[in-house]
């Protein structure tokens, strides 16, 4: 971790100027090429992926819920709402798909109104209110008691909690809500270098980004979606815990860091943020420019996809010789994690959320 200085601002200004120069040229980079290894084409790796069959009806129900609760975003709502059927292709009922979608909609509403990209652009009063909002939400989640004067997002969250409480395994729900609080507190604040007063190392950034991303609760929701919950004491006894937790971690990091590349322009050019893997790589390596930073960030994602494939294969081999009562839930969860990784690529190609003028071929509007 280094100290924030004016040199950081100058390098960020140079990065944005370099971006403008690159934008004038034809697309400079293909995201497919950036994320593909010599032995794994990202498109082939994701071939055959399909979103949840209950997606269309669930998305309609989520929009109705958000509109009724006053948290539907006319700009962006349809984009984020479409993500849930991709991220949870194996949810077993439309009702569970809808409950997951409501949760995601609450997080996206927060992200797109007071989240880390928007926080620096809020007035002082708006920032204070955002801090109050997140603390009240965390208190609601931790105590399950709503305030006497709930805001729209608090009322929506209370309704989500009631729905989840009726459907979810109690032990799983407790862990899931803990991970939600761990996400909310760092996500609803300005994480840029100027506000922090320091420059995160790449390792420290990835650790923090994993929590800010919301990917930990997202992969936990895979168990809820299937209505099939991991019994970690049995996973541990079968010798699968270390690899399975590593696979979860890789899923989180791939989701968060691939998104950084897709959303680089939205976050770092349009919203002027620097809490993103590309500028973090640039700022931690003296003398490099934007092109070097893009390739360094892509290499980090690529390495994790390679490791994901290796760890997944190792788990599959152990499961083949393990008691089916343990192996089958583990194998199902591994398929869910694979779905999350594939969805990270497929949905970000499909959504209009990152489309426009772009240095990335896949992000350019046709």
mmCIF file of C-alpha atoms in Angstrom:
data_model
loop_
_atom_site.group_PDB
_atom_site.id
_atom_site.type_symbol
_atom_site.label_atom_id
_atom_site.label_comp_id
_atom_site.label_asym_id
_atom_site.label_seq_id
_atom_site.Cartn_x
_atom_site.Cartn_y
_atom_site.Cartn_z
ATOM 1 C CA UNK A 1 0.000 0.000 0.000
ATOM 2 C CA UNK A 2 1.448 3.366 -1.005
ATOM 3 C CA UNK A 3 0.684 6.967 -0.180
ATOM 4 C CA UNK A 4 -1.688 8.975 -2.318
ATOM 5 C CA UNK A 5 0.163 11.898 -3.939
ATOM 6 C CA UNK A 6 -0.383 14.299 -6.817
ATOM 7 C CA UNK A 7 1.713 11.936 -8.937
ATOM 8 C CA UNK A 8 -1.239 9.509 -8.759
ATOM 9 C CA UNK A 9 -3.569 12.163 -10.180
ATOM 10 C CA UNK A 10 -1.116 13.032 -12.940
ATOM 11 C CA UNK A 11 -0.788 9.392 -13.968
ATOM 12 C CA UNK A 12 -4.564 8.989 -14.007
ATOM 13 C CA UNK A 13 -4.861 12.105 -16.188
ATOM 14 C CA UNK A 14 -2.242 10.670 -18.550
ATOM 15 C CA UNK A 15 -4.135 7.365 -18.634
ATOM 16 C CA UNK A 16 -7.366 9.130 -19.629
ATOM 17 C CA UNK A 17 -5.578 11.165 -22.292
ATOM 18 C CA UNK A 18 -4.090 7.965 -23.698
ATOM 19 C CA UNK A 19 -7.565 6.468 -23.710
ATOM 20 C CA UNK A 20 -8.926 9.355 -25.804
ATOM 21 C CA UNK A 21 -6.128 8.820 -28.331
ATOM 22 C CA UNK A 22 -6.830 5.110 -28.525
ATOM 23 C CA UNK A 23 -10.561 5.672 -28.881
ATOM 24 C CA UNK A 24 -10.020 7.572 -32.111
ATOM 25 C CA UNK A 25 -8.500 4.468 -33.666
ATOM 26 C CA UNK A 26 -10.410 1.333 -34.628
ATOM 27 C CA UNK A 27 -11.079 -1.043 -31.688
ATOM 28 C CA UNK A 28 -7.732 -1.678 -30.071
ATOM 29 C CA UNK A 29 -8.473 -4.829 -28.106
ATOM 30 C CA UNK A 30 -10.718 -7.856 -28.333
ATOM 31 C CA UNK A 31 -11.988 -8.954 -24.941
ATOM 32 C CA UNK A 32 -12.172 -12.492 -26.309
ATOM 33 C CA UNK A 33 -8.465 -12.414 -27.042
ATOM 34 C CA UNK A 34 -7.638 -10.784 -23.719
ATOM 35 C CA UNK A 35 -9.459 -13.431 -21.664
ATOM 36 C CA UNK A 36 -8.518 -16.512 -23.723
ATOM 37 C CA UNK A 37 -5.489 -18.664 -22.915
ATOM 38 C CA UNK A 38 -3.592 -20.736 -25.480
ATOM 39 C CA UNK A 39 -5.488 -23.838 -24.356
ATOM 40 C CA UNK A 40 -8.844 -22.209 -23.530
ATOM 41 C CA UNK A 41 -10.866 -19.927 -25.770
ATOM 42 C CA UNK A 42 -13.271 -18.052 -23.491
ATOM 43 C CA UNK A 43 -16.052 -18.361 -26.082
ATOM 44 C CA UNK A 44 -15.628 -22.137 -26.303
ATOM 45 C CA UNK A 45 -15.378 -22.369 -22.513
ATOM 46 C CA UNK A 46 -18.797 -20.718 -22.257
ATOM 47 C CA UNK A 47 -20.417 -22.447 -25.222
ATOM 48 C CA UNK A 48 -23.688 -24.151 -24.332
ATOM 49 C CA UNK A 49 -24.411 -21.781 -21.446
ATOM 50 C CA UNK A 50 -28.073 -20.803 -21.180
ATOM 51 C CA UNK A 51 -29.799 -18.498 -18.668
ATOM 52 C CA UNK A 52 -32.473 -19.765 -16.301
ATOM 53 C CA UNK A 53 -35.710 -20.827 -18.048
ATOM 54 C CA UNK A 54 -37.739 -18.948 -15.417
ATOM 55 C CA UNK A 55 -35.844 -15.754 -16.201
ATOM 56 C CA UNK A 56 -38.433 -13.883 -18.238
ATOM 57 C CA UNK A 57 -41.276 -14.276 -15.747
ATOM 58 C CA UNK A 58 -38.988 -13.655 -12.765
ATOM 59 C CA UNK A 59 -37.605 -10.444 -14.290
ATOM 60 C CA UNK A 60 -41.154 -9.183 -14.837
ATOM 61 C CA UNK A 61 -42.028 -9.950 -11.208
ATOM 62 C CA UNK A 62 -38.866 -8.213 -9.972
ATOM 63 C CA UNK A 63 -39.657 -5.087 -11.996
ATOM 64 C CA UNK A 64 -43.192 -5.046 -10.570
ATOM 65 C CA UNK A 65 -41.815 -5.423 -7.029
ATOM 66 C CA UNK A 66 -39.238 -2.647 -7.493
ATOM 67 C CA UNK A 67 -41.773 -0.294 -9.055
ATOM 68 C CA UNK A 68 -44.204 -0.902 -6.199
ATOM 69 C CA UNK A 69 -41.449 -0.279 -3.641
ATOM 70 C CA UNK A 70 -40.066 2.789 -5.445
ATOM 71 C CA UNK A 71 -36.616 1.398 -6.216
ATOM 72 C CA UNK A 72 -36.917 0.704 -9.931
ATOM 73 C CA UNK A 73 -34.288 2.597 -11.935
ATOM 74 C CA UNK A 74 -35.686 3.691 -15.283
ATOM 75 C CA UNK A 75 -32.128 4.111 -16.551
ATOM 76 C CA UNK A 76 -30.312 0.821 -16.065
ATOM 77 C CA UNK A 77 -33.059 -1.200 -14.411
ATOM 78 C CA UNK A 78 -33.668 -3.507 -17.332
ATOM 79 C CA UNK A 79 -29.926 -4.130 -17.705
ATOM 80 C CA UNK A 80 -29.264 -5.178 -14.122
ATOM 81 C CA UNK A 81 -32.539 -7.094 -13.876
ATOM 82 C CA UNK A 82 -31.477 -9.237 -16.826
ATOM 83 C CA UNK A 83 -28.355 -10.407 -14.985
ATOM 84 C CA UNK A 84 -30.081 -12.677 -12.453
ATOM 85 C CA UNK A 85 -31.203 -15.432 -14.868
ATOM 86 C CA UNK A 86 -27.625 -15.583 -16.184
ATOM 87 C CA UNK A 87 -25.946 -15.686 -12.794
ATOM 88 C CA UNK A 88 -28.336 -18.347 -11.467
ATOM 89 C CA UNK A 89 -29.171 -20.641 -14.375
ATOM 90 C CA UNK A 90 -30.017 -23.584 -12.105
ATOM 91 C CA UNK A 91 -32.560 -22.042 -9.712
ATOM 92 C CA UNK A 92 -35.323 -24.633 -9.488
ATOM 93 C CA UNK A 93 -38.469 -22.481 -9.355
ATOM 94 C CA UNK A 94 -39.676 -19.137 -10.657
ATOM 95 C CA UNK A 95 -40.358 -18.062 -7.070
ATOM 96 C CA UNK A 96 -36.774 -18.636 -5.995
ATOM 97 C CA UNK A 97 -35.556 -16.912 -9.148
ATOM 98 C CA UNK A 98 -37.717 -13.898 -8.272
ATOM 99 C CA UNK A 99 -36.482 -13.736 -4.670
ATOM 100 C CA UNK A 100 -32.877 -13.786 -5.896
ATOM 101 C CA UNK A 101 -33.763 -11.090 -8.419
ATOM 102 C CA UNK A 102 -35.253 -8.866 -5.720
ATOM 103 C CA UNK A 103 -32.055 -9.167 -3.695
ATOM 104 C CA UNK A 104 -29.929 -8.302 -6.725
ATOM 105 C CA UNK A 105 -32.187 -5.369 -7.563
ATOM 106 C CA UNK A 106 -31.714 -3.914 -4.076
ATOM 107 C CA UNK A 107 -27.925 -4.146 -4.410
ATOM 108 C CA UNK A 108 -27.941 -2.663 -7.910
ATOM 109 C CA UNK A 109 -30.202 0.199 -6.811
ATOM 110 C CA UNK A 110 -27.684 1.010 -4.092
ATOM 111 C CA UNK A 111 -24.753 0.637 -6.488
ATOM 112 C CA UNK A 112 -26.250 2.894 -9.138
ATOM 113 C CA UNK A 113 -27.408 5.615 -6.752
ATOM 114 C CA UNK A 114 -24.893 5.785 -3.871
ATOM 115 C CA UNK A 115 -22.320 3.065 -4.629
ATOM 116 C CA UNK A 116 -18.567 3.453 -4.901
ATOM 117 C CA UNK A 117 -18.655 4.828 -8.480
ATOM 118 C CA UNK A 118 -21.310 7.430 -7.630
ATOM 119 C CA UNK A 119 -20.311 8.292 -4.053
ATOM 120 C CA UNK A 120 -17.642 10.866 -4.964
ATOM 121 C CA UNK A 121 -20.172 12.773 -7.098
ATOM 122 C CA UNK A 122 -22.693 13.153 -4.263
ATOM 123 C CA UNK A 123 -22.997 16.324 -2.187
ATOM 124 C CA UNK A 124 -21.814 16.216 1.420
ATOM 125 C CA UNK A 125 -25.415 15.904 2.574
ATOM 126 C CA UNK A 126 -26.069 13.077 0.115
ATOM 127 C CA UNK A 127 -22.943 11.257 1.282
ATOM 128 C CA UNK A 128 -24.052 11.541 4.906
ATOM 129 C CA UNK A 129 -27.468 10.189 3.959
ATOM 130 C CA UNK A 130 -25.868 7.310 2.044
ATOM 131 C CA UNK A 131 -23.860 6.362 5.160
ATOM 132 C CA UNK A 132 -27.032 6.472 7.253
ATOM 133 C CA UNK A 133 -28.820 4.326 4.680
ATOM 134 C CA UNK A 134 -26.188 1.601 4.655
ATOM 135 C CA UNK A 135 -25.938 1.501 8.449
ATOM 136 C CA UNK A 136 -29.717 1.243 8.784
ATOM 137 C CA UNK A 137 -29.766 -1.522 6.189
ATOM 138 C CA UNK A 138 -26.996 -3.425 7.977
ATOM 139 C CA UNK A 139 -28.865 -3.045 11.271
ATOM 140 C CA UNK A 140 -32.049 -4.323 9.627
ATOM 141 C CA UNK A 141 -30.214 -7.331 8.190
ATOM 142 C CA UNK A 142 -28.456 -8.136 11.454
ATOM 143 C CA UNK A 143 -31.458 -7.712 13.774
ATOM 144 C CA UNK A 144 -34.343 -8.475 11.346
ATOM 145 C CA UNK A 145 -36.135 -5.470 12.851
ATOM 146 C CA UNK A 146 -37.262 -2.692 10.536
ATOM 147 C CA UNK A 147 -37.119 0.956 11.589
ATOM 148 C CA UNK A 148 -40.370 2.732 12.402
ATOM 149 C CA UNK A 149 -39.816 5.060 9.422
ATOM 150 C CA UNK A 150 -38.311 2.813 6.728
ATOM 151 C CA UNK A 151 -37.037 4.303 3.493
ATOM 152 C CA UNK A 152 -38.076 2.710 0.208
ATOM 153 C CA UNK A 153 -34.958 0.533 0.045
ATOM 154 C CA UNK A 154 -35.356 -0.510 3.689
ATOM 155 C CA UNK A 155 -38.964 -1.523 3.091
ATOM 156 C CA UNK A 156 -37.886 -3.532 0.044
ATOM 157 C CA UNK A 157 -35.144 -5.210 2.063
ATOM 158 C CA UNK A 158 -37.547 -6.074 4.889
ATOM 159 C CA UNK A 159 -39.886 -7.691 2.373
ATOM 160 C CA UNK A 160 -36.979 -9.634 0.843
ATOM 161 C CA UNK A 161 -35.955 -10.876 4.301
ATOM 162 C CA UNK A 162 -39.481 -12.108 4.977
ATOM 163 C CA UNK A 163 -39.561 -13.968 1.653
ATOM 164 C CA UNK A 164 -36.128 -15.523 2.207
ATOM 165 C CA UNK A 165 -36.935 -16.502 5.784
ATOM 166 C CA UNK A 166 -39.907 -18.571 4.602
ATOM 167 C CA UNK A 167 -37.907 -20.402 1.930
ATOM 168 C CA UNK A 168 -34.290 -20.712 3.088
ATOM 169 C CA UNK A 169 -32.343 -23.067 5.312
ATOM 170 C CA UNK A 170 -31.835 -21.114 8.587
ATOM 171 C CA UNK A 171 -28.093 -21.817 8.943
ATOM 172 C CA UNK A 172 -27.473 -20.890 5.329
ATOM 173 C CA UNK A 173 -29.525 -17.708 5.690
ATOM 174 C CA UNK A 174 -27.489 -16.557 8.689
ATOM 175 C CA UNK A 175 -24.218 -17.004 6.785
ATOM 176 C CA UNK A 176 -25.667 -15.364 3.693
ATOM 177 C CA UNK A 177 -26.824 -12.278 5.585
ATOM 178 C CA UNK A 178 -23.413 -11.958 7.244
ATOM 179 C CA UNK A 179 -21.802 -11.928 3.789
ATOM 180 C CA UNK A 180 -24.301 -9.284 2.669
ATOM 181 C CA UNK A 181 -23.262 -6.964 5.495
ATOM 182 C CA UNK A 182 -19.595 -7.655 4.665
ATOM 183 C CA UNK A 183 -20.391 -6.478 1.140
ATOM 184 C CA UNK A 184 -22.488 -3.406 1.936
ATOM 185 C CA UNK A 185 -20.159 -1.578 4.305
ATOM 186 C CA UNK A 186 -17.187 -1.270 1.889
ATOM 187 C CA UNK A 187 -19.382 -0.967 -1.218
ATOM 188 C CA UNK A 188 -21.294 2.159 -0.195
ATOM 189 C CA UNK A 189 -18.356 4.528 0.151
ATOM 190 C CA UNK A 190 -15.763 6.255 -1.987
ATOM 191 C CA UNK A 191 -12.928 3.750 -2.511
ATOM 192 C CA UNK A 192 -10.913 5.943 -4.878
ATOM 193 C CA UNK A 193 -7.297 6.725 -4.016
ATOM 194 C CA UNK A 194 -7.960 10.424 -3.326
ATOM 195 C CA UNK A 195 -10.694 9.611 -0.787
ATOM 196 C CA UNK A 196 -8.761 6.745 0.785
ATOM 197 C CA UNK A 197 -5.534 8.735 1.014
ATOM 198 C CA UNK A 198 -3.578 5.700 -0.089
ATOM 199 C CA UNK A 199 -2.850 3.538 -3.102
ATOM 200 C CA UNK A 200 -3.783 -0.117 -2.754
ATOM 201 C CA UNK A 201 -1.386 -2.787 -3.952
ATOM 202 C CA UNK A 202 -2.781 -5.141 -6.576
ATOM 203 C CA UNK A 203 -3.083 -7.914 -3.962
ATOM 204 C CA UNK A 204 -4.851 -5.659 -1.467
ATOM 205 C CA UNK A 205 -7.126 -4.321 -4.191
ATOM 206 C CA UNK A 206 -8.207 -7.814 -5.247
ATOM 207 C CA UNK A 207 -8.960 -8.741 -1.631
ATOM 208 C CA UNK A 208 -11.124 -5.651 -1.104
ATOM 209 C CA UNK A 209 -12.722 -5.881 -4.548
ATOM 210 C CA UNK A 210 -13.861 -9.414 -3.770
ATOM 211 C CA UNK A 211 -16.023 -8.069 -0.929
ATOM 212 C CA UNK A 212 -17.137 -4.897 -2.708
ATOM 213 C CA UNK A 213 -18.271 -6.896 -5.750
ATOM 214 C CA UNK A 214 -21.101 -8.711 -3.988
ATOM 215 C CA UNK A 215 -19.929 -11.981 -5.519
ATOM 216 C CA UNK A 216 -19.741 -13.810 -2.176
ATOM 217 C CA UNK A 217 -23.484 -13.488 -1.534
ATOM 218 C CA UNK A 218 -24.108 -14.139 -5.236
ATOM 219 C CA UNK A 219 -22.487 -17.559 -5.151
ATOM 220 C CA UNK A 220 -24.137 -18.320 -1.808
ATOM 221 C CA UNK A 221 -27.480 -17.726 -3.517
ATOM 222 C CA UNK A 222 -26.723 -20.686 -5.802
ATOM 223 C CA UNK A 223 -27.522 -22.980 -2.845
ATOM 224 C CA UNK A 224 -30.776 -21.152 -2.205
ATOM 225 C CA UNK A 225 -31.673 -21.288 -5.882
ATOM 226 C CA UNK A 226 -31.280 -25.066 -5.963
ATOM 227 C CA UNK A 227 -32.776 -25.480 -2.471
ATOM 228 C CA UNK A 228 -29.789 -27.727 -1.807
ATOM 229 C CA UNK A 229 -27.316 -26.679 0.859
ATOM 230 C CA UNK A 230 -23.710 -27.677 1.405
ATOM 231 C CA UNK A 231 -22.978 -29.460 4.676
ATOM 232 C CA UNK A 232 -19.451 -28.323 5.240
ATOM 233 C CA UNK A 233 -18.645 -30.864 7.932
ATOM 234 C CA UNK A 234 -19.285 -33.639 5.403
ATOM 235 C CA UNK A 235 -17.406 -31.766 2.660
ATOM 236 C CA UNK A 236 -14.469 -31.444 5.050
ATOM 237 C CA UNK A 237 -14.544 -35.129 6.016
ATOM 238 C CA UNK A 238 -14.417 -36.076 2.330
ATOM 239 C CA UNK A 239 -11.253 -34.012 1.840
ATOM 240 C CA UNK A 240 -12.976 -31.540 -0.500
ATOM 241 C CA UNK A 241 -13.199 -28.393 1.611
ATOM 242 C CA UNK A 242 -9.909 -26.726 0.639
ATOM 243 C CA UNK A 243 -10.447 -27.135 -3.090
ATOM 244 C CA UNK A 244 -14.136 -26.195 -2.959
ATOM 245 C CA UNK A 245 -13.471 -23.012 -1.002
ATOM 246 C CA UNK A 246 -10.673 -22.159 -3.427
ATOM 247 C CA UNK A 247 -13.061 -22.665 -6.341
ATOM 248 C CA UNK A 248 -15.535 -20.315 -4.677
ATOM 249 C CA UNK A 249 -12.810 -17.723 -4.221
ATOM 250 C CA UNK A 250 -11.750 -18.022 -7.854
ATOM 251 C CA UNK A 251 -15.375 -17.600 -8.948
ATOM 252 C CA UNK A 252 -15.630 -14.419 -6.876
ATOM 253 C CA UNK A 253 -12.391 -12.995 -8.262
ATOM 254 C CA UNK A 254 -13.155 -13.878 -11.881
ATOM 255 C CA UNK A 255 -16.576 -12.249 -11.584
ATOM 256 C CA UNK A 256 -15.218 -9.102 -9.956
ATOM 257 C CA UNK A 257 -12.080 -8.647 -12.039
ATOM 258 C CA UNK A 258 -13.513 -9.531 -15.450
ATOM 259 C CA UNK A 259 -16.209 -6.966 -14.684
ATOM 260 C CA UNK A 260 -13.476 -4.410 -14.023
ATOM 261 C CA UNK A 261 -12.253 -4.768 -17.596
ATOM 262 C CA UNK A 262 -15.750 -4.690 -19.125
ATOM 263 C CA UNK A 263 -16.729 -1.660 -17.005
ATOM 264 C CA UNK A 264 -13.397 0.199 -17.167
ATOM 265 C CA UNK A 265 -14.799 2.915 -19.407
ATOM 266 C CA UNK A 266 -18.062 3.278 -17.474
ATOM 267 C CA UNK A 267 -16.223 3.557 -14.158
ATOM 268 C CA UNK A 268 -12.875 5.157 -14.917
ATOM 269 C CA UNK A 269 -13.593 7.346 -17.940
ATOM 270 C CA UNK A 270 -17.238 8.368 -17.540
ATOM 271 C CA UNK A 271 -17.408 8.332 -13.711
ATOM 272 C CA UNK A 272 -13.709 9.283 -13.222
ATOM 273 C CA UNK A 273 -13.130 6.512 -10.666
ATOM 274 C CA UNK A 274 -9.849 4.660 -10.112
ATOM 275 C CA UNK A 275 -11.061 1.764 -7.934
ATOM 276 C CA UNK A 276 -10.689 -0.698 -10.793
ATOM 277 C CA UNK A 277 -8.090 -3.330 -11.631
ATOM 278 C CA UNK A 278 -6.775 -1.538 -14.736
ATOM 279 C CA UNK A 279 -5.750 1.756 -13.045
ATOM 280 C CA UNK A 280 -4.572 -0.184 -9.978
ATOM 281 C CA UNK A 281 -2.221 -2.207 -12.209
ATOM 282 C CA UNK A 282 -1.075 1.015 -13.883
ATOM 283 C CA UNK A 283 -0.474 2.929 -10.650
ATOM 284 C CA UNK A 284 1.468 0.066 -9.072
ATOM 285 C CA UNK A 285 3.896 -0.235 -11.995
ATOM 286 C CA UNK A 286 6.070 2.831 -12.639
ATOM 287 C CA UNK A 287 6.464 3.849 -16.249
ATOM 288 C CA UNK A 288 3.689 1.757 -17.808
ATOM 289 C CA UNK A 289 0.795 3.096 -19.850
ATOM 290 C CA UNK A 290 -2.811 2.131 -20.388
ATOM 291 C CA UNK A 291 -2.036 -0.655 -22.863
ATOM 292 C CA UNK A 292 0.325 -2.367 -20.414
ATOM 293 C CA UNK A 293 -2.237 -2.037 -17.626
ATOM 294 C CA UNK A 294 -5.040 -3.539 -19.727
ATOM 295 C CA UNK A 295 -2.879 -6.547 -20.577
ATOM 296 C CA UNK A 296 -1.760 -6.952 -16.956
ATOM 297 C CA UNK A 297 -5.368 -6.916 -15.741
ATOM 298 C CA UNK A 298 -6.401 -9.427 -18.413
ATOM 299 C CA UNK A 299 -3.528 -11.708 -17.413
ATOM 300 C CA UNK A 300 -4.757 -11.712 -13.809
ATOM 301 C CA UNK A 301 -8.231 -12.770 -14.971
ATOM 302 C CA UNK A 302 -6.820 -15.348 -17.398
ATOM 303 C CA UNK A 303 -4.659 -16.938 -14.701
ATOM 304 C CA UNK A 304 -7.691 -17.354 -12.465
ATOM 305 C CA UNK A 305 -9.725 -18.974 -15.221
ATOM 306 C CA UNK A 306 -6.867 -21.420 -15.784
ATOM 307 C CA UNK A 307 -6.708 -22.243 -12.083
ATOM 308 C CA UNK A 308 -10.494 -22.574 -11.938
ATOM 309 C CA UNK A 309 -10.367 -25.245 -14.631
ATOM 310 C CA UNK A 310 -7.604 -27.145 -12.807
ATOM 311 C CA UNK A 311 -9.284 -27.051 -9.399
ATOM 312 C CA UNK A 312 -12.646 -27.993 -10.886
ATOM 313 C CA UNK A 313 -11.082 -31.043 -12.577
ATOM 314 C CA UNK A 314 -9.429 -32.074 -9.297
ATOM 315 C CA UNK A 315 -12.738 -31.846 -7.423
ATOM 316 C CA UNK A 316 -14.463 -33.877 -10.139
ATOM 317 C CA UNK A 317 -11.858 -36.642 -9.781
ATOM 318 C CA UNK A 318 -12.298 -36.822 -6.008
ATOM 319 C CA UNK A 319 -16.101 -36.769 -6.319
ATOM 320 C CA UNK A 320 -15.968 -39.763 -8.651
ATOM 321 C CA UNK A 321 -14.665 -41.863 -5.720
ATOM 322 C CA UNK A 322 -16.704 -40.237 -2.938
ATOM 323 C CA UNK A 323 -19.977 -41.211 -1.265
ATOM 324 C CA UNK A 324 -22.724 -39.908 -3.594
ATOM 325 C CA UNK A 325 -24.553 -38.280 -0.684
ATOM 326 C CA UNK A 326 -21.560 -35.938 -0.404
ATOM 327 C CA UNK A 327 -20.354 -35.945 -3.999
ATOM 328 C CA UNK A 328 -23.659 -35.034 -5.629
ATOM 329 C CA UNK A 329 -24.279 -31.762 -3.719
ATOM 330 C CA UNK A 330 -20.626 -30.793 -4.222
ATOM 331 C CA UNK A 331 -20.810 -31.555 -7.948
ATOM 332 C CA UNK A 332 -24.020 -29.528 -8.220
ATOM 333 C CA UNK A 333 -22.353 -26.578 -6.494
ATOM 334 C CA UNK A 334 -19.356 -26.864 -8.819
ATOM 335 C CA UNK A 335 -21.729 -26.675 -11.784
ATOM 336 C CA UNK A 336 -23.273 -23.569 -10.219
ATOM 337 C CA UNK A 337 -19.843 -21.968 -9.845
ATOM 338 C CA UNK A 338 -19.043 -22.821 -13.449
ATOM 339 C CA UNK A 339 -22.334 -21.180 -14.415
ATOM 340 C CA UNK A 340 -21.366 -18.023 -12.516
ATOM 341 C CA UNK A 341 -18.019 -17.849 -14.330
ATOM 342 C CA UNK A 342 -19.635 -18.421 -17.711
ATOM 343 C CA UNK A 343 -22.354 -15.884 -16.924
ATOM 344 C CA UNK A 344 -19.694 -13.299 -16.146
ATOM 345 C CA UNK A 345 -18.627 -13.460 -19.785
ATOM 346 C CA UNK A 346 -21.944 -14.163 -21.504
ATOM 347 C CA UNK A 347 -24.106 -11.579 -19.701
ATOM 348 C CA UNK A 348 -21.566 -8.778 -20.049
ATOM 349 C CA UNK A 349 -21.528 -9.412 -23.775
ATOM 350 C CA UNK A 350 -25.342 -9.435 -23.916
ATOM 351 C CA UNK A 351 -26.153 -6.414 -21.743
ATOM 352 C CA UNK A 352 -26.173 -2.855 -23.030
ATOM 353 C CA UNK A 353 -24.815 -1.664 -19.673
ATOM 354 C CA UNK A 354 -21.248 -1.286 -20.996
ATOM 355 C CA UNK A 355 -21.947 -0.550 -24.659
ATOM 356 C CA UNK A 356 -21.004 2.666 -26.428
ATOM 357 C CA UNK A 357 -17.830 4.146 -27.832
ATOM 358 C CA UNK A 358 -15.134 1.765 -26.693
ATOM 359 C CA UNK A 359 -11.554 0.636 -27.123
ATOM 360 C CA UNK A 360 -12.862 -2.934 -26.727
ATOM 361 C CA UNK A 361 -14.383 -4.479 -29.843
ATOM 362 C CA UNK A 362 -17.135 -6.299 -27.915
ATOM 363 C CA UNK A 363 -18.205 -3.130 -26.054
ATOM 364 C CA UNK A 364 -18.706 -1.061 -29.196
ATOM 365 C CA UNK A 365 -22.217 -0.505 -30.441
ATOM 366 C CA UNK A 366 -22.658 -2.102 -33.873
#
